[in-house]
Coordinates of N, CA and C in Angstrom, one line a residue:
M12 N -22.3 -5.4 15.7 CA -23.5 -5.8 15.0 C -23.8 -7.2 15.3
Q13 N -25.0 -7.5 15.8 CA -25.4 -8.8 16.0 C -26.3 -9.4 14.9
I14 N -25.9 -10.4 14.3 CA -26.6 -11.0 13.3 C -27.1 -12.4 13.6
T15 N -28.5 -12.5 13.5 CA -29.1 -13.8 14.0 C -29.5 -14.6 12.7
V16 N -29.1 -15.9 12.8 CA -29.4 -16.8 11.6 C -30.5 -17.8 12.2
K17 N -31.6 -17.9 11.6 CA -32.7 -18.8 12.1 C -32.6 -20.2 11.2
A18 N -32.6 -21.3 12.0 CA -32.5 -22.6 11.4 C -33.5 -23.5 12.1
S19 N -33.6 -24.6 11.5 CA -34.3 -25.9 12.1 C -33.5 -27.1 12.0
R20 N -33.7 -27.9 13.0 CA -33.0 -29.2 13.0 C -33.5 -30.1 11.8
R21 N -32.5 -30.8 11.2 CA -32.7 -31.6 10.1 C -32.5 -33.0 10.4
T22 N -33.5 -33.8 10.2 CA -33.4 -35.4 10.5 C -33.1 -36.1 9.3
E23 N -33.6 -35.8 8.2 CA -33.4 -36.5 7.0 C -32.0 -36.1 6.3
Q24 N -31.3 -37.0 5.9 CA -30.0 -36.7 5.3 C -29.8 -37.5 4.0
G25 N -28.8 -37.2 3.3 CA -28.6 -37.8 1.9 C -28.9 -36.9 0.8
S26 N -28.4 -37.2 -0.4 CA -28.6 -36.4 -1.6 C -30.1 -36.2 -1.9
R27 N -31.0 -37.3 -1.8 CA -32.4 -37.2 -2.2 C -33.1 -36.2 -1.2
A28 N -32.8 -36.4 0.1 CA -33.5 -35.4 1.0 C -33.0 -33.9 0.8
S29 N -31.7 -33.8 0.5 CA -31.3 -32.4 0.2 C -31.9 -31.9 -1.0
R30 N -32.2 -32.6 -2.1 CA -32.8 -32.1 -3.2 C -34.3 -31.7 -2.9
R31 N -34.9 -32.5 -2.1 CA -36.3 -32.2 -1.6 C -36.3 -30.8 -0.9
L32 N -35.3 -30.7 0.0 CA -35.3 -29.4 0.8 C -35.1 -28.2 -0.1
R33 N -34.2 -28.3 -1.1 CA -33.9 -27.2 -2.1 C -35.1 -26.9 -2.9
R34 N -35.9 -27.9 -3.3 CA -37.0 -27.7 -4.1 C -38.1 -26.9 -3.3
A35 N -38.0 -27.1 -1.9 CA -39.0 -26.4 -1.0 C -38.4 -25.1 -0.5
G36 N -37.3 -24.6 -1.1 CA -36.8 -23.3 -0.7 C -36.0 -23.3 0.5
R37 N -35.5 -24.4 0.9 CA -34.6 -24.6 2.0 C -33.2 -25.0 1.7
V38 N -32.2 -24.7 2.5 CA -30.9 -25.0 2.4 C -30.4 -25.9 3.4
P39 N -29.9 -27.1 3.0 CA -29.3 -28.0 4.1 C -27.9 -27.4 4.6
G40 N -27.6 -27.7 5.9 CA -26.4 -27.2 6.5 C -26.0 -28.0 7.7
I41 N -24.9 -27.6 8.3 CA -24.5 -28.3 9.5 C -23.8 -27.3 10.3
V42 N -23.9 -27.5 11.6 CA -23.1 -26.8 12.7 C -22.4 -27.7 13.5
Y43 N -21.0 -27.5 13.7 CA -20.1 -28.5 14.4 C -19.2 -27.8 15.2
G44 N -18.4 -28.5 16.0 CA -17.5 -27.9 16.9 C -17.9 -27.8 18.3
G45 N -17.1 -27.4 19.1 CA -17.3 -27.3 20.6 C -17.4 -28.7 21.2
D46 N -18.2 -28.7 22.3 CA -18.4 -30.0 23.0 C -19.6 -30.8 22.6
K47 N -20.2 -30.3 21.5 CA -21.5 -31.0 21.1 C -21.3 -31.7 19.8
P48 N -22.0 -32.7 19.5 CA -21.9 -33.4 18.3 C -22.4 -32.6 17.0
P49 N -22.0 -32.8 15.9 CA -22.4 -32.1 14.7 C -24.0 -32.1 14.6
Q50 N -24.6 -31.0 14.2 CA -26.0 -31.0 14.1 C -26.4 -30.6 12.7
P51 N -27.2 -31.5 12.0 CA -27.6 -31.1 10.6 C -28.8 -30.1 10.8
I52 N -28.8 -29.1 10.0 CA -29.8 -28.0 10.0 C -30.3 -27.7 8.6
T53 N -31.5 -27.0 8.6 CA -31.9 -26.3 7.3 C -32.3 -24.9 7.6
L54 N -32.1 -24.2 6.5 CA -32.4 -22.7 6.6 C -33.2 -22.2 5.4
D55 N -33.9 -21.1 5.6 CA -34.6 -20.5 4.5 C -33.7 -19.9 3.4
H56 N -33.8 -20.3 2.2 CA -32.8 -20.0 1.1 C -32.8 -18.5 0.9
N57 N -33.9 -17.9 0.8 CA -33.9 -16.4 0.5 C -33.3 -15.6 1.6
E58 N -33.7 -15.9 2.8 CA -33.2 -15.2 3.9 C -31.6 -15.3 4.0
L59 N -31.1 -16.6 3.8 CA -29.7 -16.8 3.9 C -29.0 -16.1 2.7
Y60 N -29.6 -16.2 1.5 CA -28.9 -15.6 0.4 C -28.7 -14.1 0.5
H61 N -29.7 -13.4 1.1 CA -29.5 -12.0 1.4 C -28.5 -11.7 2.6
Q62 N -28.4 -12.5 3.5 CA -27.4 -12.3 4.6 C -26.0 -12.6 3.9
L63 N -25.9 -13.6 3.1 CA -24.5 -13.8 2.5 C -24.0 -12.6 1.6
N64 N -25.0 -11.8 1.2 CA -24.5 -10.6 0.5 C -24.1 -9.5 1.4
N65 N -24.2 -9.7 2.8 CA -23.7 -8.7 3.7 C -22.3 -9.1 4.1
E66 N -21.3 -8.1 3.8 CA -19.9 -8.4 4.2 C -19.7 -8.8 5.6
A67 N -20.4 -8.2 6.5 CA -20.2 -8.5 7.9 C -20.6 -9.9 8.3
F68 N -21.6 -10.6 7.5 CA -21.9 -11.9 7.7 C -20.8 -12.9 7.7
H69 N -19.8 -12.6 6.9 CA -18.6 -13.5 6.7 C -17.5 -13.3 7.7
A70 N -17.6 -12.1 8.5 CA -16.5 -11.8 9.4 C -17.1 -11.4 10.7
S71 N -18.1 -12.1 11.2 CA -18.7 -11.7 12.5 C -19.1 -13.0 13.2
I72 N -19.2 -12.8 14.5 CA -19.7 -13.9 15.4 C -21.2 -13.9 15.2
L73 N -21.8 -14.9 14.7 CA -23.2 -15.0 14.4 C -24.0 -15.8 15.4
T74 N -25.3 -15.3 15.7 CA -26.1 -16.0 16.6 C -27.0 -17.0 15.8
L75 N -26.7 -18.2 15.9 CA -27.5 -19.3 15.2 C -28.6 -19.7 16.2
E76 N -29.8 -19.5 15.7 CA -31.0 -19.9 16.5 C -31.7 -21.1 15.9
I77 N -31.5 -22.3 16.5 CA -32.1 -23.5 16.0 C -33.3 -24.0 16.8
D78 N -34.5 -23.8 16.2 CA -35.7 -24.1 16.9 C -35.8 -23.4 18.3
G79 N -35.3 -22.1 18.3 CA -35.4 -21.3 19.6 C -34.2 -21.4 20.4
E80 N -33.3 -22.4 20.2 CA -32.1 -22.5 21.0 C -31.0 -21.7 20.3
R81 N -30.3 -20.9 21.0 CA -29.2 -19.9 20.4 C -27.8 -20.4 20.8
E82 N -26.9 -20.3 19.9 CA -25.5 -20.5 20.2 C -24.7 -19.6 19.2
S83 N -23.5 -19.3 19.6 CA -22.6 -18.5 18.8 C -21.8 -19.3 17.8
V84 N -21.7 -18.8 16.6 CA -21.1 -19.6 15.5 C -20.4 -18.6 14.6
L85 N -19.6 -19.2 13.7 CA -18.9 -18.6 12.6 C -19.3 -19.4 11.3
L86 N -19.5 -18.6 10.2 CA -19.7 -19.1 8.9 C -18.4 -19.7 8.5
R87 N -18.3 -21.0 8.1 CA -17.1 -21.6 7.7 C -17.0 -22.0 6.2
D88 N -18.1 -22.3 5.6 CA -18.1 -22.8 4.3 C -19.5 -22.5 3.6
T89 N -19.5 -22.2 2.3 CA -20.8 -22.1 1.5 C -20.6 -22.7 0.2
Q90 N -21.4 -23.6 -0.2 CA -21.4 -24.2 -1.5 C -22.5 -23.6 -2.3
W91 N -22.1 -23.1 -3.5 CA -23.1 -22.5 -4.5 C -23.2 -23.4 -5.7
H92 N -24.3 -23.2 -6.4 CA -24.6 -23.9 -7.7 C -23.6 -23.3 -8.7
A93 N -23.2 -24.1 -9.6 CA -22.1 -23.7 -10.6 C -22.4 -22.5 -11.4
Y94 N -23.7 -22.3 -11.7 CA -24.1 -21.2 -12.5 C -25.3 -20.4 -12.1
K95 N -26.0 -21.0 -11.1 CA -27.2 -20.3 -10.7 C -27.0 -19.7 -9.3
P96 N -27.7 -18.6 -9.0 CA -27.5 -17.9 -7.7 C -28.2 -18.7 -6.6
L97 N -27.8 -19.9 -6.4 CA -28.4 -20.8 -5.4 C -27.5 -21.3 -4.5
V98 N -27.7 -21.3 -3.1 CA -26.9 -21.7 -2.1 C -27.3 -23.3 -2.0
L99 N -26.3 -24.2 -2.1 CA -26.5 -25.5 -2.0 C -26.3 -26.2 -0.5
H100 N -25.3 -25.6 0.2 CA -25.0 -26.1 1.5 C -24.3 -25.0 2.3
V101 N -24.3 -25.1 3.6 CA -23.6 -24.1 4.4 C -23.2 -24.8 5.7
D102 N -22.0 -24.4 6.1 CA -21.4 -24.9 7.3 C -21.1 -23.8 8.4
F103 N -21.5 -24.1 9.6 CA -21.2 -23.2 10.7 C -20.3 -23.9 11.7
Q104 N -19.4 -23.1 12.4 CA -18.6 -23.7 13.5 C -19.1 -23.0 14.9
R105 N -19.3 -23.8 15.9 CA -19.5 -23.3 17.1 C -18.2 -22.5 17.7
V106 N -18.4 -21.4 18.4 CA -17.3 -20.8 19.1 C -17.5 -20.7 20.6
S107 N -16.3 -20.7 21.3 CA -16.3 -20.6 22.7 C -15.7 -19.2 23.1
A108 N -16.3 -18.6 24.1 CA -15.8 -17.2 24.4 C -14.4 -17.2 24.8
G109 N -13.9 -18.3 25.4 CA -12.5 -18.3 25.9 C -11.5 -18.9 25.0
E110 N -11.9 -19.3 23.7 CA -10.9 -19.9 22.7 C -10.7 -18.9 21.6
K111 N -9.5 -18.7 21.2 CA -9.2 -17.9 20.1 C -9.6 -18.5 18.7
I112 N -10.1 -17.6 17.8 CA -10.6 -18.1 16.6 C -9.6 -17.5 15.4
H113 N -9.7 -18.2 14.3 CA -8.9 -17.7 13.1 C -10.0 -17.4 12.1
L114 N -10.0 -16.2 11.4 CA -11.0 -15.8 10.5 C -10.4 -14.7 9.5
N115 N -10.8 -14.8 8.4 CA -10.5 -13.7 7.4 C -11.3 -12.5 7.6
V116 N -10.7 -11.4 7.7 CA -11.4 -10.1 7.9 C -11.1 -9.2 6.8
P117 N -12.2 -8.5 6.3 CA -12.0 -7.7 5.1 C -11.2 -6.3 5.5
L118 N -10.4 -5.8 4.5 CA -9.7 -4.5 4.7 C -10.5 -3.5 4.0
H119 N -10.7 -2.3 4.8 CA -11.3 -1.0 4.2 C -10.3 0.0 4.2
F120 N -10.0 0.4 2.9 CA -9.0 1.4 2.7 C -9.5 2.8 2.7
V121 N -8.8 3.7 3.4 CA -9.3 5.0 3.4 C -8.1 5.9 3.2
G122 N -8.4 7.2 2.8 CA -7.3 8.3 2.7 C -6.4 8.3 1.5
G123 N -6.6 7.3 0.7 CA -5.6 7.2 -0.4 C -5.7 8.4 -1.3
E124 N -6.8 8.9 -1.7 CA -7.0 10.0 -2.6 C -6.3 11.3 -2.1
N125 N -6.0 11.4 -0.7 CA -5.4 12.6 -0.2 C -3.9 12.3 0.2
S126 N -3.4 11.2 -0.3 CA -2.0 10.8 0.1 C -1.1 11.6 -0.9
P127 N 0.2 11.9 -0.5 CA 1.2 12.5 -1.3 C 1.4 11.7 -2.6
A128 N 1.3 10.4 -2.5 CA 1.5 9.5 -3.7 C 0.6 9.9 -4.8
V129 N -0.7 10.1 -4.4 CA -1.7 10.4 -5.4 C -1.8 11.9 -5.8
K130 N -1.7 12.8 -4.8 CA -1.9 14.2 -5.0 C -0.7 14.8 -5.6
L131 N 0.4 14.3 -5.2 CA 1.7 15.0 -5.6 C 2.6 14.1 -6.5
G132 N 2.4 12.8 -6.4 CA 3.3 11.9 -7.0 C 2.8 11.3 -8.4
G133 N 1.6 11.6 -8.7 CA 1.0 11.0 -10.0 C 1.0 9.5 -9.9
C134 N 0.6 9.0 -8.8 CA 0.5 7.5 -8.6 C -0.9 7.0 -8.5
I135 N -1.2 5.8 -8.6 CA -2.4 5.1 -8.2 C -2.0 4.2 -7.1
I136 N -2.9 4.0 -6.2 CA -2.6 3.0 -5.1 C -3.4 1.7 -5.4
S137 N -2.6 0.7 -5.6 CA -3.2 -0.7 -5.8 C -3.4 -1.4 -4.5
H138 N -4.6 -1.9 -4.3 CA -4.9 -2.7 -3.1 C -4.6 -4.1 -3.4
V139 N -3.4 -4.6 -2.9 CA -2.9 -6.0 -3.2 C -3.7 -7.1 -2.4
L140 N -4.1 -6.7 -1.2 CA -4.9 -7.6 -0.4 C -6.3 -7.0 -0.2
T141 N -7.2 -7.7 -0.1 CA -8.6 -7.2 0.2 C -9.0 -7.7 1.6
E142 N -8.4 -8.7 2.1 CA -8.6 -9.3 3.5 C -7.4 -10.0 4.0
I143 N -7.4 -10.1 5.4 CA -6.3 -10.8 6.0 C -6.9 -11.7 7.0
E144 N -6.0 -12.8 7.4 CA -6.4 -13.7 8.4 C -6.0 -13.1 9.8
V145 N -6.9 -13.2 10.7 CA -6.6 -12.8 12.1 C -6.8 -13.9 13.1
R146 N -6.2 -13.7 14.3 CA -6.4 -14.6 15.3 C -6.8 -13.8 16.6
C147 N -7.9 -14.1 17.3 CA -8.3 -13.3 18.4 C -9.4 -14.1 19.2
L148 N -9.7 -13.6 20.3 CA -10.9 -14.1 21.0 C -12.2 -13.6 20.3
P149 N -13.2 -14.3 20.4 CA -14.6 -13.9 19.7 C -15.0 -12.5 20.2
K150 N -14.8 -12.1 21.3 CA -15.1 -10.7 21.8 C -14.3 -9.6 21.1
D151 N -13.2 -9.9 20.6 CA -12.3 -8.9 20.0 C -12.3 -8.9 18.5
L152 N -13.1 -9.8 17.9 CA -13.2 -10.0 16.4 C -13.7 -8.7 15.8
P153 N -12.9 -8.0 14.8 CA -13.4 -6.8 14.2 C -14.2 -7.2 13.0
E154 N -15.2 -6.4 12.7 CA -16.0 -6.5 11.5 C -15.2 -6.3 10.2
Y155 N -14.3 -5.4 10.3 CA -13.3 -5.1 9.3 C -12.1 -4.3 9.9
I156 N -11.0 -4.2 9.1 CA -9.8 -3.5 9.6 C -9.6 -2.3 8.6
T157 N -9.5 -1.1 9.2 CA -9.2 0.0 8.4 C -7.8 0.3 8.2
V158 N -7.5 0.5 6.9 CA -6.1 0.7 6.4 C -6.0 2.2 5.9
D159 N -5.3 3.0 6.6 CA -5.1 4.4 6.4 C -4.0 4.6 5.4
L160 N -4.3 5.1 4.3 CA -3.4 5.3 3.1 C -2.9 6.8 3.0
S161 N -3.4 7.6 3.9 CA -3.2 9.1 3.8 C -1.7 9.5 3.7
N162 N -0.8 8.6 4.3 CA 0.6 9.0 4.4 C 1.4 8.3 3.2
M163 N 0.8 7.5 2.4 CA 1.6 6.9 1.3 C 2.3 7.9 0.4
Q164 N 3.6 7.4 0.2 CA 4.5 8.3 -0.6 C 4.7 7.5 -2.0
P165 N 5.1 8.2 -3.0 CA 5.2 7.6 -4.3 C 6.1 6.4 -4.3
E166 N 5.5 5.4 -5.0 CA 6.3 4.1 -5.1 C 6.6 3.4 -3.8
Q167 N 5.7 3.7 -2.7 CA 6.0 3.1 -1.4 C 5.0 1.9 -1.3
S168 N 5.3 1.0 -0.5 CA 4.4 -0.2 -0.3 C 4.2 -0.3 1.2
L169 N 3.0 -0.7 1.5 CA 2.5 -0.9 2.8 C 2.4 -2.3 3.1
H170 N 3.0 -2.8 4.2 CA 3.1 -4.3 4.5 C 2.2 -4.6 5.6
L171 N 2.1 -5.9 5.7 CA 1.2 -6.5 6.7 C 1.6 -6.1 8.1
S172 N 2.9 -6.2 8.3 CA 3.4 -5.8 9.7 C 3.2 -4.4 10.0
Q173 N 2.9 -3.5 9.1 CA 2.6 -2.1 9.3 C 1.2 -1.8 9.7
L174 N 0.2 -2.7 9.6 CA -1.1 -2.4 9.8 C -1.4 -2.2 11.3
E175 N -2.2 -1.2 11.6 CA -2.6 -1.0 13.0 C -3.9 -1.8 13.3
L176 N -3.7 -2.9 14.1 CA -4.7 -3.8 14.4 C -5.4 -3.4 15.7
P177 N -6.6 -3.7 15.9 CA -7.4 -3.5 17.1 C -6.7 -4.3 18.3
P178 N -6.9 -3.8 19.5 CA -6.3 -4.6 20.6 C -6.9 -6.0 20.6
G179 N -6.0 -6.8 21.0 CA -6.3 -8.3 21.0 C -6.3 -9.0 19.8
V180 N -6.0 -8.3 18.7 CA -6.1 -8.9 17.4 C -4.7 -9.1 16.8
E181 N -4.3 -10.3 16.3 CA -3.0 -10.4 15.7 C -3.2 -11.0 14.2
A182 N -2.4 -10.5 13.3 CA -2.5 -11.0 11.9 C -1.8 -12.4 11.9
V183 N -2.3 -13.2 11.0 CA -1.7 -14.6 10.7 C -1.3 -14.7 9.3
H184 N -0.1 -15.0 9.2 CA 0.5 -15.1 7.8 C 1.1 -16.4 7.6
H185 N 0.8 -17.1 6.5 CA 1.4 -18.5 6.3 C 2.4 -18.3 5.2
G186 N 3.6 -18.6 5.5 CA 4.7 -18.4 4.5 C 5.8 -17.4 5.0
E187 N 6.7 -17.2 4.1 CA 7.8 -16.3 4.4 C 7.5 -14.9 3.9
G188 N 8.3 -14.0 4.5 CA 8.2 -12.6 4.1 C 7.2 -11.8 4.7
D189 N 7.1 -10.5 4.5 CA 6.0 -9.6 5.0 C 5.1 -9.2 3.8
P190 N 4.0 -9.8 3.7 CA 3.2 -9.5 2.5 C 2.8 -8.0 2.3
V191 N 2.8 -7.6 1.1 CA 2.4 -6.2 0.7 C 0.9 -6.2 0.7
V192 N 0.4 -5.1 1.4 CA -1.1 -4.9 1.5 C -1.5 -3.9 0.4
A193 N -0.7 -2.9 0.2 CA -1.0 -1.9 -0.8 C 0.3 -1.2 -1.3
T194 N 0.3 -0.8 -2.6 CA 1.5 -0.1 -3.1 C 1.1 1.0 -4.0
A195 N 1.9 2.0 -4.0 CA 1.6 3.2 -4.8 C 2.4 3.1 -6.1
L196 N 1.8 2.9 -7.2 CA 2.3 2.7 -8.5 C 2.4 4.0 -9.4
K197 N 3.5 4.3 -10.0 CA 3.7 5.4 -10.8 C 2.9 5.2 -12.0
V198 N 2.1 6.2 -12.4 CA 1.3 6.1 -13.7 C 2.3 6.6 -14.9
R199 N 2.5 5.8 -15.9 CA 3.4 6.1 -16.9 C 2.9 7.4 -17.7
G200 N 3.8 8.3 -17.8 CA 3.5 9.6 -18.4 C 2.8 10.7 -17.5
E201 N 2.5 10.3 -16.3 CA 1.8 11.3 -15.4 C 2.9 11.6 -14.3
S202 N 3.0 13.0 -14.0 CA 3.9 13.4 -13.0 C 3.3 14.5 -12.1
G203 N 2.1 15.0 -12.5 CA 1.6 16.3 -11.7 C 0.6 15.7 -10.8
P204 N 0.1 16.7 -10.0 CA -0.9 16.4 -8.9 C -2.2 15.9 -9.5
E205 N -2.5 16.1 -10.8 CA -3.7 15.6 -11.3 C -3.6 14.2 -11.9
G206 N -2.5 13.6 -11.8 CA -2.3 12.3 -12.5 C -2.6 11.1 -11.7
G207 N -3.0 11.1 -10.6 CA -3.2 9.9 -9.7 C -4.6 9.8 -9.3
E208 N -4.9 8.5 -8.9 CA -6.2 8.2 -8.3 C -5.9 6.8 -7.6
T209 N -6.9 6.5 -6.7 CA -6.8 5.3 -6.0 C -7.8 4.2 -6.5
T210 N -7.5 3.0 -6.4 CA -8.4 1.9 -6.7 C -9.2 1.7 -5.4
E211 N -10.5 1.6 -5.5 CA -11.3 1.5 -4.3 C -11.8 0.1 -4.2
S212 N -12.1 -0.3 -2.9 CA -12.6 -1.6 -2.7 C -13.6 -1.5 -1.6

């Protein structure tokens, strides 16, 4: 999926200029990285707001079009108003086709409702992680990673090292141990095939 973000170069900077932009329905932002200097930009608030509600927008290589010039970027940071649905600032990072990137990618869980843990073991499957950090070349970046729970057994846990990742993609973990991705938890008082269900994400 190719997602294009349209922006304009921004010359005025500072808090006053940013407030004027927001009153005009624009969002101040910046794009940085690569062999180019940081470029302040502005974006249409409503368009950006709707794009931010798209899961793929957060885990995809985006095409940033600045006054007609295109470059590949990642969304790196978004600042929101404390209690209003308003985007205050957004950061993008340029990417190079030959350099590996780090990005959090969402997990999509499938098959849990048909697993032995749920159908026979009276368990629910808890999704402990909803995303993981990966490292890969931009061309290999997956929109999401599918986690197959169809073989989960009662009171079994699925760990990060057990995930089937797409070619060229490796999981990044900071810290010790092998993090739990999902676990089948016994429901107290339930033991039959009707007693379990999965938590969906």
